[in-house]
Amino acid sequence: MIYPIGIALVIAILSLIFRKLVEINLAYWFTMTEAYGTYKLMSLLQINRLKLLLCQFIALPIVFLEQHIYYISTLSLLP
């Protein structure tokens, strides 16, 4: 029998690892684009807005999935 709490823990750990990888990749990508001088084409405000949009686009599905799994695992604990 597969326990929902175990599944939720595994997915939570995987999502944390995925978030860290995304943060590292985004930081590297923006550092490289700034290092090559691409940031001169955009204002600093546009770069920050782009970073925020990318982070939201990547993080929102992960948060939704975590909340959904937590909800299902707590429902399965009810008698």
XYZ file of C-alpha atoms in Angstrom:
79
model
C 0.000 0.000 0.000
C 1.294 3.423 -0.925
C 0.942 6.011 1.795
C -0.155 9.514 0.697
C 2.089 11.162 3.291
C 5.117 9.418 1.791
C 4.139 10.530 -1.690
C 3.621 14.096 -0.454
C 7.036 14.088 1.246
C 8.788 12.788 -1.855
C 7.122 15.386 -4.075
C 7.861 18.165 -1.571
C 11.547 17.191 -1.491
C 11.696 16.985 -5.281
C 10.017 20.373 -5.629
C 12.516 21.930 -3.200
C 15.382 20.497 -5.252
C 13.713 21.743 -8.447
C 13.263 25.223 -6.963
C 16.944 25.403 -6.010
C 17.980 24.272 -9.498
C 15.693 26.885 -11.046
C 17.133 29.601 -8.778
C 20.694 28.590 -9.666
C 19.936 28.453 -13.396
C 18.125 31.802 -13.383
C 20.928 33.447 -11.420
C 23.521 32.036 -13.835
C 21.501 33.047 -16.889
C 20.981 36.625 -15.719
C 24.618 36.917 -14.651
C 25.774 35.739 -18.068
C 23.436 38.067 -19.957
C 24.539 40.993 -17.807
C 28.184 40.003 -18.266
C 27.821 40.082 -22.051
C 26.369 43.574 -21.938
C 22.812 42.705 -22.911
C 21.521 44.631 -19.903
C 22.544 47.870 -21.634
C 19.690 47.362 -24.061
C 17.113 47.343 -21.271
C 16.681 49.489 -18.230
C 17.264 47.987 -14.806
C 13.523 48.073 -14.118
C 12.777 45.928 -17.176
C 15.388 43.358 -16.115
C 13.880 43.121 -12.626
C 10.393 42.810 -14.100
C 11.578 40.029 -16.406
C 13.179 38.181 -13.475
C 9.969 38.462 -11.470
C 7.809 37.209 -14.339
C 10.077 34.228 -14.981
C 10.177 33.281 -11.298
C 6.388 33.542 -11.009
C 5.852 31.513 -14.173
C 8.056 28.720 -12.838
C 7.066 28.826 -9.150
C 3.262 29.060 -9.375
C 2.636 25.555 -10.798
C 4.985 24.080 -8.168
C 3.158 25.819 -5.312
C -0.220 24.751 -6.715
C 0.954 21.136 -6.945
C 2.298 21.182 -3.378
C -0.962 22.604 -2.005
C -3.038 20.086 -3.938
C -0.986 17.121 -2.696
C -1.081 18.425 0.885
C -4.869 18.743 0.663
C -5.272 15.207 -0.697
C -2.906 13.713 1.897
C -4.757 15.397 4.783
C -8.107 14.200 3.421
C -6.830 10.627 3.299
C -5.970 10.793 7.012
C -9.580 11.471 7.944
C -11.586 8.435 9.073
